[in-house]
Coordinates of C-alpha atoms and ligand atoms in Angstrom, one line a residue:
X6 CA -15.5 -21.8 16.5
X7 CA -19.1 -20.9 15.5
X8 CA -19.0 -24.2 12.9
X9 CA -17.6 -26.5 15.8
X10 CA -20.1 -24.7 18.0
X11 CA -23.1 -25.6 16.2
X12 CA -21.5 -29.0 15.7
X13 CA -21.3 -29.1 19.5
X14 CA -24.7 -28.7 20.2
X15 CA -25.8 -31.4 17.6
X16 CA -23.3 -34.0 19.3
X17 CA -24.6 -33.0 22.6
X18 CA -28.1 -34.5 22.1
X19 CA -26.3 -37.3 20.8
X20 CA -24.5 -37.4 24.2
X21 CA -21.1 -37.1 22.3
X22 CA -20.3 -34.0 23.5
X23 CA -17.4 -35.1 24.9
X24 CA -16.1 -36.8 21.9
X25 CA -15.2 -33.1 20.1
X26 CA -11.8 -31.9 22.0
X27 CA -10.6 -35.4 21.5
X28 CA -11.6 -34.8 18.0
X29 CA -9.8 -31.8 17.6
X30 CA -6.4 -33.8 18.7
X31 CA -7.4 -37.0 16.9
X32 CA -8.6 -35.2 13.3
X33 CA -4.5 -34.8 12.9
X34 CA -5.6 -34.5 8.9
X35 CA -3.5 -32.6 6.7
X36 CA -5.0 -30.4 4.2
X37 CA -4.1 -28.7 0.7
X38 CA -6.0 -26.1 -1.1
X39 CA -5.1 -24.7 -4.2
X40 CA -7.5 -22.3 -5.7
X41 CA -8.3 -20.8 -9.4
X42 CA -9.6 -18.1 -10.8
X43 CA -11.0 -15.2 -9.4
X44 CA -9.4 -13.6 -5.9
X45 CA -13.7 -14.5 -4.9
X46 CA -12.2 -18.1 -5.2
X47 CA -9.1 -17.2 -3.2
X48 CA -11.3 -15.8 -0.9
X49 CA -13.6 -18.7 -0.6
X50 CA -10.7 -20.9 0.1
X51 CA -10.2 -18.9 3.2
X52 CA -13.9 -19.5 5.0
X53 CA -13.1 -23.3 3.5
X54 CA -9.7 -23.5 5.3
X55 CA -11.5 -21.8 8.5
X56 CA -14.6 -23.9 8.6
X57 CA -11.8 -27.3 8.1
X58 CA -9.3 -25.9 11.2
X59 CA -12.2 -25.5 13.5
X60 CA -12.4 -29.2 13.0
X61 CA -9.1 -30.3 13.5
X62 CA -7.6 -30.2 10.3
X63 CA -4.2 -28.7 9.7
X64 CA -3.0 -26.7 5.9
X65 CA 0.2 -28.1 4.6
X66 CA 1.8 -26.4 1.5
X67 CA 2.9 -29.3 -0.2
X68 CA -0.5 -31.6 -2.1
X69 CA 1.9 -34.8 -1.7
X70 CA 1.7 -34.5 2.5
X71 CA -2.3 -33.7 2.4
X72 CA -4.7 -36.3 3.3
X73 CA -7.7 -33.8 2.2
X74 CA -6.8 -32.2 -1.6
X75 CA -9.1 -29.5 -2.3
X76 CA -9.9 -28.0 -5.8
X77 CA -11.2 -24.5 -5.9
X78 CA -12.1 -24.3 -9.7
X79 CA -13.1 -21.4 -12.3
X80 CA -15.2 -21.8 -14.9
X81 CA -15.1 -18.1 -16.5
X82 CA -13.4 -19.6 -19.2
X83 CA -12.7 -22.8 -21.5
X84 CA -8.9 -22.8 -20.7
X85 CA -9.3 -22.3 -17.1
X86 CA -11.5 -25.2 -16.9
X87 CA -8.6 -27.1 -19.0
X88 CA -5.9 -26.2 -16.5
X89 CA -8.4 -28.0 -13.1
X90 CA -8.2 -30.8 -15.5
X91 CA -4.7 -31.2 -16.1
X92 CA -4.2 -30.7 -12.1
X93 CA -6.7 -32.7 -11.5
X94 CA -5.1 -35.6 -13.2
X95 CA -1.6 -35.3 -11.2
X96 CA -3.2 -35.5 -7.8
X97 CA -4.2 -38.7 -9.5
X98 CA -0.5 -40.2 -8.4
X99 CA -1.5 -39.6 -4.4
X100 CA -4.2 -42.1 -4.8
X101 CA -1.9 -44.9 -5.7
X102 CA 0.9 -44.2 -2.9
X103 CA -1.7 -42.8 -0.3
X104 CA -5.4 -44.7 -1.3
X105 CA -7.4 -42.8 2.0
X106 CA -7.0 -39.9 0.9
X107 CA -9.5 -37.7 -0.7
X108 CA -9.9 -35.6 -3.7
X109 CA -12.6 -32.7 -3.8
X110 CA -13.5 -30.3 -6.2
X111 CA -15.0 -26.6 -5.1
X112 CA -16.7 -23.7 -6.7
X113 CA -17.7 -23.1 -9.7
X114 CA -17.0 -26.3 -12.0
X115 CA -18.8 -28.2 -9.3
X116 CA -22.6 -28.1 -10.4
X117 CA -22.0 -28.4 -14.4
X118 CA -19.3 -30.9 -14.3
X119 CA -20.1 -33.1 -11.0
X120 CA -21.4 -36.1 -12.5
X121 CA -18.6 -36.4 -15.4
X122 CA -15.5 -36.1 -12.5
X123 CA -17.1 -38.1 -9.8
X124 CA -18.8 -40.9 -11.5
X125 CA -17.2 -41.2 -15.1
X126 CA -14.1 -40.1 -15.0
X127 CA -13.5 -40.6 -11.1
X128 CA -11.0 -37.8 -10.8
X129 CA -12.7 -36.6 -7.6
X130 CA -14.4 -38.2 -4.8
X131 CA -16.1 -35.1 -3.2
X132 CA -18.3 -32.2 -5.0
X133 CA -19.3 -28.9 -3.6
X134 CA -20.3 -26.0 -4.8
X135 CA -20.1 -22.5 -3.7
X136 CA -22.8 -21.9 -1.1
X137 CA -22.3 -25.6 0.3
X138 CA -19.2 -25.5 2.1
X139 CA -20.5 -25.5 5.5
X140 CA -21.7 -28.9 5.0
X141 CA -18.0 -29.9 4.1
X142 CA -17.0 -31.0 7.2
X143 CA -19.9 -34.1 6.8
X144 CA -19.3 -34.5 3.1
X145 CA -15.7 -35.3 3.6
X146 CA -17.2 -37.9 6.5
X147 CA -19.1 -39.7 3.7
X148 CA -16.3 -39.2 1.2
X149 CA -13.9 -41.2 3.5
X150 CA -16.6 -44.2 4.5
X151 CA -17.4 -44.4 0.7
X152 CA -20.3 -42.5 0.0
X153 CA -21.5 -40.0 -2.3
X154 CA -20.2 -36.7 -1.2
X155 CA -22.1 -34.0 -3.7
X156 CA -23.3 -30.4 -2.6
X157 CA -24.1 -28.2 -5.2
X158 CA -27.2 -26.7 -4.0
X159 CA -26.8 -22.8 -4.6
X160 CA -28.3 -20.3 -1.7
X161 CA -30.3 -17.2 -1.3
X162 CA -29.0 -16.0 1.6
X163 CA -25.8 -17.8 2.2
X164 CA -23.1 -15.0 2.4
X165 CA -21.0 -17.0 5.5
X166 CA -21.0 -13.4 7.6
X167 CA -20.1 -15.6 10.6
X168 CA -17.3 -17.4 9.3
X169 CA -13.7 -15.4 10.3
X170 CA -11.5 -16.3 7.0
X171 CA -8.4 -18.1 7.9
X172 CA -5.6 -16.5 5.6
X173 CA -3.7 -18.4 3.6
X174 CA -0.6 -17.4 1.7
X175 CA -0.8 -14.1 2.8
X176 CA 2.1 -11.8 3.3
X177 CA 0.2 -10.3 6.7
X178 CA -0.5 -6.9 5.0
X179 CA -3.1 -7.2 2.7
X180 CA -6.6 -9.3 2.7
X181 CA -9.8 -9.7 1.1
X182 CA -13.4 -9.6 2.6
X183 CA -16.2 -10.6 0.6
X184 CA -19.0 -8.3 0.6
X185 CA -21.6 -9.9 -1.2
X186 CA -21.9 -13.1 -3.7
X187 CA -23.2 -13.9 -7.1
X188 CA -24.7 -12.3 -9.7
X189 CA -27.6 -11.2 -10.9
X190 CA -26.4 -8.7 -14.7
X191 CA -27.0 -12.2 -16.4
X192 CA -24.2 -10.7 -19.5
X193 CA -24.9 -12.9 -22.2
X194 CA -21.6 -14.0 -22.3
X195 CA -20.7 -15.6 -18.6
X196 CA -21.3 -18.3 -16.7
X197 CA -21.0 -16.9 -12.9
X198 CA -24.9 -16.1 -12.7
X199 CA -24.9 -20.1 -13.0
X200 CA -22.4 -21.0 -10.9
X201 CA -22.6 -19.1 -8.2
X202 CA -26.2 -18.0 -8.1
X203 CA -28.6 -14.5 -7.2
X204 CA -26.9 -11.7 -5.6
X205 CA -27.2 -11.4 -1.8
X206 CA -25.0 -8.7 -0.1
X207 CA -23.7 -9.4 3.7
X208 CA -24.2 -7.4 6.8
X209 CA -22.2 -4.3 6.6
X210 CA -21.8 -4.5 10.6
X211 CA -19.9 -8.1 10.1
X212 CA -17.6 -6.3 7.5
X213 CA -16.7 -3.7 9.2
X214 CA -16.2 -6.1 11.6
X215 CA -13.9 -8.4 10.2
X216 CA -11.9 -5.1 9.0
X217 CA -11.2 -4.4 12.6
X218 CA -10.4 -8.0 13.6
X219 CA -7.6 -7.5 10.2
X220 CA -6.3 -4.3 11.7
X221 CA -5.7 -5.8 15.4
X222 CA -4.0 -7.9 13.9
X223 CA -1.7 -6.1 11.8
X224 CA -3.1 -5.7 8.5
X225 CA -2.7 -2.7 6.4
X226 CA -4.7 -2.9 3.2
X227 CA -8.1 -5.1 2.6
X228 CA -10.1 -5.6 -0.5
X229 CA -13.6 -5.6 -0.4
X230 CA -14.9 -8.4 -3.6
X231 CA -18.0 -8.8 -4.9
X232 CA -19.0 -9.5 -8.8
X233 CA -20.8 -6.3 -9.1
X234 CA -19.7 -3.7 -5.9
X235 CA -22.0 -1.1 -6.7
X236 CA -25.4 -3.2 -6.4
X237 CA -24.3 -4.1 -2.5
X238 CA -27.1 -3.2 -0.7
X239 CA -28.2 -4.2 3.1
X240 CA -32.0 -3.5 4.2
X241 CA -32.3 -6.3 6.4
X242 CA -31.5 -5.7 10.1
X243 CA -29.6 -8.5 12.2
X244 CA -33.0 -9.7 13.5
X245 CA -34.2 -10.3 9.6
X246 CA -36.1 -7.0 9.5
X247 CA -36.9 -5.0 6.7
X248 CA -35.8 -1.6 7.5
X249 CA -38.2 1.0 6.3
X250 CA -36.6 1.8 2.7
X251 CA -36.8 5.4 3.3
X252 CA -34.7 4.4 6.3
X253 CA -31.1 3.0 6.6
X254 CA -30.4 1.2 3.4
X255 CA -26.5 1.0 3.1
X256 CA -25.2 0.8 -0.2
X257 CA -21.6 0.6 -1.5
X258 CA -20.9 4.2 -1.0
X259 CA -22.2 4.3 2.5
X260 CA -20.6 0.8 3.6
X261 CA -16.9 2.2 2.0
X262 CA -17.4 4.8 4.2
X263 CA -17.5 3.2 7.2
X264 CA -15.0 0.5 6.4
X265 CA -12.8 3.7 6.0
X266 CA -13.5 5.1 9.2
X267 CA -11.9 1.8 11.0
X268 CA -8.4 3.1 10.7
X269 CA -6.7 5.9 8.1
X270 CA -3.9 3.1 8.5
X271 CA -6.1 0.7 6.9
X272 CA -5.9 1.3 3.1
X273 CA -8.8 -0.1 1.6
X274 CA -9.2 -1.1 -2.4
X275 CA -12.0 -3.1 -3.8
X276 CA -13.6 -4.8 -6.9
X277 CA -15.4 -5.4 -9.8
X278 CA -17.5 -2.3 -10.2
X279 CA -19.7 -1.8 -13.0
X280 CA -20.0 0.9 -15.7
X281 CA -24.1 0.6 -15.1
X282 CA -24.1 1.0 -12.0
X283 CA -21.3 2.9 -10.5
X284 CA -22.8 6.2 -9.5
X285 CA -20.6 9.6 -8.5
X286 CA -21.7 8.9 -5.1
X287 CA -19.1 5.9 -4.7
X288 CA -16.2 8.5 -6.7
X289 CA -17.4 11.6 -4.0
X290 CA -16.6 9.2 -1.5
X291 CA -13.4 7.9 -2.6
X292 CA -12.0 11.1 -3.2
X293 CA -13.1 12.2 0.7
X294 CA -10.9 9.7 2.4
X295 CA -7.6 9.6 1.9
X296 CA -7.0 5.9 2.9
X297 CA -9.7 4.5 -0.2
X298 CA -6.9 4.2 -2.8
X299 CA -7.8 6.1 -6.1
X300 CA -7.9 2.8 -8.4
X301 CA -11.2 1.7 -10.3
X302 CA -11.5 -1.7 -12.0
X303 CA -14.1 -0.9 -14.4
X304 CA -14.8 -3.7 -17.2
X305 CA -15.9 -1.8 -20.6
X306 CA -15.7 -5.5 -22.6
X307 CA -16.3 -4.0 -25.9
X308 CA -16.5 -0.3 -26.8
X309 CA -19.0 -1.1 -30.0
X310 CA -22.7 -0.3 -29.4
X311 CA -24.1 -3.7 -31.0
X312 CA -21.6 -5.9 -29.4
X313 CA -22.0 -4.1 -25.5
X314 CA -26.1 -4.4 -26.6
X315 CA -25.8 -8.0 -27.3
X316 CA -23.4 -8.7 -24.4
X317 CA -26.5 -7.2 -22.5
X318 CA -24.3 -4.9 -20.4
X319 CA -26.7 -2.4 -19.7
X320 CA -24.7 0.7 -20.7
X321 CA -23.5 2.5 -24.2
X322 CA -20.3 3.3 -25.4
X323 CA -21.5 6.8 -24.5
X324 CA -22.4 6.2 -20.9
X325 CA -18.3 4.6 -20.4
X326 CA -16.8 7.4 -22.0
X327 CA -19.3 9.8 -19.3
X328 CA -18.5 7.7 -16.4
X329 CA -14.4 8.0 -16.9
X330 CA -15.2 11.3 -17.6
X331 CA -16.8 11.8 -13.9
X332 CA -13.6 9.8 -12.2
X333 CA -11.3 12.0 -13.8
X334 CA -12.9 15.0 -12.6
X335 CA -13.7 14.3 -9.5
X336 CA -10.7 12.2 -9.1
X337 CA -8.1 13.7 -11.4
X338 CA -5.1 10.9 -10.3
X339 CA -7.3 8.1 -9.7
X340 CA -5.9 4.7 -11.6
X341 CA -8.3 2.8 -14.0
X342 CA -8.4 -0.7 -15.7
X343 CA -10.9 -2.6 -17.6
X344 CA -11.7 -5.9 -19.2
X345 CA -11.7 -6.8 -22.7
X346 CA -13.3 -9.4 -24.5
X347 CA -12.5 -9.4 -28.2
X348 CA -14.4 -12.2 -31.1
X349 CA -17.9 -12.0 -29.2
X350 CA -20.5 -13.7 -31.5
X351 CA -20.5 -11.5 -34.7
X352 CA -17.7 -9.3 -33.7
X353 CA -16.5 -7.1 -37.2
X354 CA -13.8 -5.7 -38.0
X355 CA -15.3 -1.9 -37.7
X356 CA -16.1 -3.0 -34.4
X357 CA -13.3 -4.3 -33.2
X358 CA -12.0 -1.0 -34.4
X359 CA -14.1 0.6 -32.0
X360 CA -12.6 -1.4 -28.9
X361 CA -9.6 -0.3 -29.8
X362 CA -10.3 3.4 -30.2
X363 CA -12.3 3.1 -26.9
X364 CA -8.8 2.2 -25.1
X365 CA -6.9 4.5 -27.3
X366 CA -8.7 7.3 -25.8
X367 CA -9.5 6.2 -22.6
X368 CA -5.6 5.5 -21.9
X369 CA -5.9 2.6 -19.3
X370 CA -3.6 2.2 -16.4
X371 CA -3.7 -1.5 -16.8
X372 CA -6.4 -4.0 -19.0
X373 CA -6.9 -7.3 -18.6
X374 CA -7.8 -8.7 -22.2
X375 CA -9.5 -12.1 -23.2
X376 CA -10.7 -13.9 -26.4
X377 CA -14.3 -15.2 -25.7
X378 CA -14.9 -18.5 -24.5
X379 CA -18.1 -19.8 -25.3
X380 CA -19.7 -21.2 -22.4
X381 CA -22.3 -23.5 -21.6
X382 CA -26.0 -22.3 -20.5
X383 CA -25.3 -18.9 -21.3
X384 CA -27.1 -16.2 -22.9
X385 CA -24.9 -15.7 -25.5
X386 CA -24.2 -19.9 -26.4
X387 CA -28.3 -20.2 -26.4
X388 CA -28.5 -17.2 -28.6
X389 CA -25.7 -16.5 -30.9
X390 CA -23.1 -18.3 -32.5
X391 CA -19.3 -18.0 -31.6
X392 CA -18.2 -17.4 -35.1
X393 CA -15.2 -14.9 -35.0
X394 CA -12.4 -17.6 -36.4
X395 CA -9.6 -18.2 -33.8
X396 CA -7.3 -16.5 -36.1
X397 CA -8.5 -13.3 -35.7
X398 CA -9.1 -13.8 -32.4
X399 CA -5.6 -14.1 -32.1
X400 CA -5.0 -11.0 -34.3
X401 CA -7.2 -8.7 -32.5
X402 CA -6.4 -9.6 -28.8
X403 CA -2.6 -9.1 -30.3
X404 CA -3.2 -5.7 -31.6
X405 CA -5.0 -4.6 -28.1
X406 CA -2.2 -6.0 -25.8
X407 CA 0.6 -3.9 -28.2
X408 CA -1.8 -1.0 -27.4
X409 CA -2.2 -1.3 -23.7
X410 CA 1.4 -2.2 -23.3
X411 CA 2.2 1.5 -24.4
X412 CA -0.6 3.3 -22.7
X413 CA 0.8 1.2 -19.3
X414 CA 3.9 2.7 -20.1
X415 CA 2.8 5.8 -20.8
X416 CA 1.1 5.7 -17.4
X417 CA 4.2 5.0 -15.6
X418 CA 5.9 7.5 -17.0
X419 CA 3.7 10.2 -16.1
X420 CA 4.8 9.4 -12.7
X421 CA 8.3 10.0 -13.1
X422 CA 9.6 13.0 -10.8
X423 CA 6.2 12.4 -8.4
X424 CA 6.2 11.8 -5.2
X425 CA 3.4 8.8 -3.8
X426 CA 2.9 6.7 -0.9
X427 CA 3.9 3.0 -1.1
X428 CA 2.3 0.7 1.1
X429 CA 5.8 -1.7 1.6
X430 CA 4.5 -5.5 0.6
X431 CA 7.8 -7.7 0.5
X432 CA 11.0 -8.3 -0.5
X433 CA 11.2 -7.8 -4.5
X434 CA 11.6 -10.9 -6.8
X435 CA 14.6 -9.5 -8.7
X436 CA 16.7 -8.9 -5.6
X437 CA 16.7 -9.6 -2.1
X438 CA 18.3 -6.1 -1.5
X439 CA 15.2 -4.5 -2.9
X440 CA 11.7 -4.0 -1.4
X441 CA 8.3 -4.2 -3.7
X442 CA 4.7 -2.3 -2.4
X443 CA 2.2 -0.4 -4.3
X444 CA 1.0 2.9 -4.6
X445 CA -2.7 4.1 -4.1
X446 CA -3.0 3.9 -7.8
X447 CA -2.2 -0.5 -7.3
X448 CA 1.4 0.1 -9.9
X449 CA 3.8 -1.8 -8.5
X450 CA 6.7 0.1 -7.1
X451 CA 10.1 -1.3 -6.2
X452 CA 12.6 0.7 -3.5
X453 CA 15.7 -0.2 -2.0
X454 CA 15.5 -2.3 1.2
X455 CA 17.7 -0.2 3.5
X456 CA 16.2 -0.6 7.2
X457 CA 13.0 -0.7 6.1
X458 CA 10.2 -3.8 6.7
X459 CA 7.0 -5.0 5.1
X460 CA 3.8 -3.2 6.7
X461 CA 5.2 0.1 6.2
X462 CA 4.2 3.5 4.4
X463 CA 7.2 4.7 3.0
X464 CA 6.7 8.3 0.9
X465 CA 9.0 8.0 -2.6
X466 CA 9.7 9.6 -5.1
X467 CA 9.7 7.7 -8.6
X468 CA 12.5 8.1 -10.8
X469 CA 12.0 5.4 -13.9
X470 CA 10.0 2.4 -14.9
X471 CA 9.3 0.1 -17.3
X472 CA 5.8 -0.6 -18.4
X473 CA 4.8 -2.9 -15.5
X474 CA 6.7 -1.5 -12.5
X475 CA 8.3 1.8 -11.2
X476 CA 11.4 2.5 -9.5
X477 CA 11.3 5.0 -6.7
X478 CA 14.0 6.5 -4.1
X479 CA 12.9 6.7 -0.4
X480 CA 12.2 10.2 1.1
X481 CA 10.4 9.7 4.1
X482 CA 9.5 7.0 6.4
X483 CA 6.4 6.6 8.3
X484 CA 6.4 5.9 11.7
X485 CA 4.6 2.6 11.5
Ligands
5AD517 N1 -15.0 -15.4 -22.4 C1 -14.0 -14.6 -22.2 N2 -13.9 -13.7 -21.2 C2 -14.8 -13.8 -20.3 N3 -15.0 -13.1 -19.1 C3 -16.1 -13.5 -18.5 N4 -16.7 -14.4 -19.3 C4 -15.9 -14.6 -20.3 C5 -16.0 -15.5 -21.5 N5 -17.0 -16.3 -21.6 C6 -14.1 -12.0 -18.7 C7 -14.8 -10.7 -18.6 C8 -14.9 -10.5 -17.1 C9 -13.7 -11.2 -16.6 C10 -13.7 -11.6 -15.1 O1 -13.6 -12.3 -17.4 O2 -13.9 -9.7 -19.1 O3 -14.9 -9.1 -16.7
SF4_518 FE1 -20.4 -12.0 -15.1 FE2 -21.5 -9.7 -15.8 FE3 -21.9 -10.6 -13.3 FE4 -19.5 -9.7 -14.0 S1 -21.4 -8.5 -13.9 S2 -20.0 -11.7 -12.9 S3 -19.4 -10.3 -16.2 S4 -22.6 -11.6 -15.2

């Protein structure tokens, strides 16, 4: 209600206070949002979807019943931007069956690509960026009567604290909360610094709050999101006081800490961190509370000297290998993936080489792995050129995903004949007599369904797997 609230007030000295609760019944719209990219984006679609209901609007699941279709787009990559395109160009049929309704395009495409979808190729009718979408409930005013509706304009301080997320497509046991936005590592290679501006972290006290509000009511497992985890940092009191920096700053280790004292039945998990900045403090304080799940997503992108300098990461080859060193010994079972880029701007063969030893060694629990995309106003498209054929693109991101599917096998198998706690998410694809959940260490683990429900902690033990998923046998359920 804060959103309507404010609204409220403004109608009030327009002596249309009355005119809201008849709005609320009247706005009867029906909305669709389908979201790209990042789990920020999915995120993002949740304040969207919360700051929309408080005005009357209802989500459907189906685009062809929606009077409102919103976009929310990615623009990491060429192909993602490809794929908002294509969709794009379906929700074209709605026009011609249903003309009123409106078209809008969210998040990061907005700003680049505004003026080519709304006024050249008129595949939209509404444009707002990330830090706009308070002002969406206006926008989508002026879209219907006509107007322009564009709001790209990126924030400082926007980090929409007071907004309560309204989750969508959520199985009731997991959720995210965003804990700060932006960027400010400026790698040569991505666009996010563009599209979604300077870093800015939120209030730890509205966290921790919205992690309470998710326990209450029911959940069991959030995700705290940011680009860059271990640069959160809060000196600002609620009044928009510096606090004396010797005093109370909070950074990431300090605010996991008191998201894990909500509830030990609240697992929490979080992302991105990064190899720069990712101190032992955060890894101390994982391993001292047993309901922060032992699972880092730490992106190496290259493990060659010249390419990580030229990426402008901030960190050596070296300085990886140290940091995975200090997880394993502080946290001897704790999971880890990375990201790969392979064909950066001048890319050899030597080091590529040296990726690919970097993940031999390591031995990754998981790896998400990506050609590079060249993309626009970055470092790297100013700077260098992007001239690693597509062929060998294709070669080397081949001979990394062979690799990692053996070391993600090889990690399942080292938990064959262990015991772990599953965290029960739903009923398994493959059979409706079979249960999915995950461990601490996020592998997927599938049990039989028995008695047992989604929400609950179930202790198995794992007796096979293939390379993505393990297969476990019950042995004691949690009270829960
Ligand atoms: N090309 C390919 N991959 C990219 N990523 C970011 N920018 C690009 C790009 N231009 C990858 C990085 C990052 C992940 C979210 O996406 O690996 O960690
Ligand atoms: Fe992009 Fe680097 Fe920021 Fe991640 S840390 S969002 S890769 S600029």
């Amino acid at each position: 209600m804060r959103y309507t609230g404010n609204k409220v007030i403004e109608e009030d000295m327009q002596g249309k206070a009355t005119m809201m609760p008849a709005n609320i019944q009247i706005n009867n719209k029906k909305l669709y949002i389908e979201s790209y990219g990042c789990q920020m984006n999915f995120s993002d679609s949740e304040i969207v979807a919360s700051i929309l209901i408080d005005e009357g609007y209802t989500t459907v699941a189906d685009y062809k019943d929606a009077d409102v279709i919103l976009v929310n787009t990615c623009s990491i990559r060429e192909n993602a931007e490809q794929r908002v395109f294509n969709r794009l160009r379906n929700y074209q049929a709605v026009k011609k069956t249903r003309p009123g309704a409106i078209i809008g395009m969210l998040g990061c495409m907005a700003e680049r690509l505004k003026s080519q979808l709304l006024e050249r190729d008129r595949l939209v009718d509404l444009v707002v960026g990330p830090d706009a979408y308070r002002s969406l409930p206006e926008l989508l005013q002026n879209a219907e009567s006509g107007q322009k509706a564009v709001n790209v304009l990126l924030s400082r301080e926007e980090t929409y604290a007071d907004i309560s997320p309204v989750r969508l497509d959520n199985n009731g046991i997991s959720a995210f909360i965003s804990i700060m936005r932006g960027c400010d590592n400026m790698c040569s290679f991505c666009v996010v610094p563009f599209t979604r501006g300077r870093e800015r972290s939120r209030d730890p006290e509205s966290i921790v709050r919205e992690a309470r509000e998710l326990l209450l009511k029911g959940y069991k497992e959030i995700t705290l999101l940011g680009q860059n985890v271990d640069s959160y940092k809060w000196n600002i009191t609620s009044k928009g006081e510096i606090i004396d920096p010797k005093e109370d700053v909070v950074r990431f280790s300090g605010l996991l800490e008191k998201v894990a004292l909500v509830s030990k039945e609240l697992r929490i998990r979080f992302s991105t961190s990064h190899p720069k900045d990712m101190n032992d403090d955060v890894i101390e304080t994982m391993a001292k509370y047993d309901n922060i799940c032992e699972y880092i997503h730490l992106p190496v992108q290259s493990g060659n000297n010249n390419i990580l300098d030229k990426m402008n990461r901030g960190y050596t080859r070296e300085w990886y290998f140290e940091r995975i060193d200090s997880i394993r010994r502080i946290m001897p079972n704790c999971a880890i993936s990375t990201d790969i880029i392979i064909g950066f701007c001048d890319e050899t063969d030597q080091d590529f080489e040296e990726t690919y030893d970097l993940m031999d060694r390591v031995e990754f629990d998981f790896a998400y792995m990506f050609k590079y995309s060249e993309r626009p106003k970055t470092l790297a498209e100013r700077n260098f050129i992007d001239n690693v054929p597509e062929e060998i693109k294709s070669e080397r991101l081949q001979k990394i995903i062979d690799l990692q599917r053996a070391k993600s096998l090889l990690s399942n198998q080292k938990m064959i004949g262990k015991e772990c706690q599953v965290l029960i998410e739903g009923i398994s694809k493959r059979s409706d007599n079979q249960l999915f959940g995950r461990n601490s260490q996020n592998m997927v683990v599938i049990i039989n369904k028995d008695d047992l429900k989604k929400g609950q902690y179930v202790d198995v033990l794992v007796d096979s797997c293939s390379s993505a998923t393990l297969f476990a046998t019950v042995i004691k359920k949690n009270n829960n």
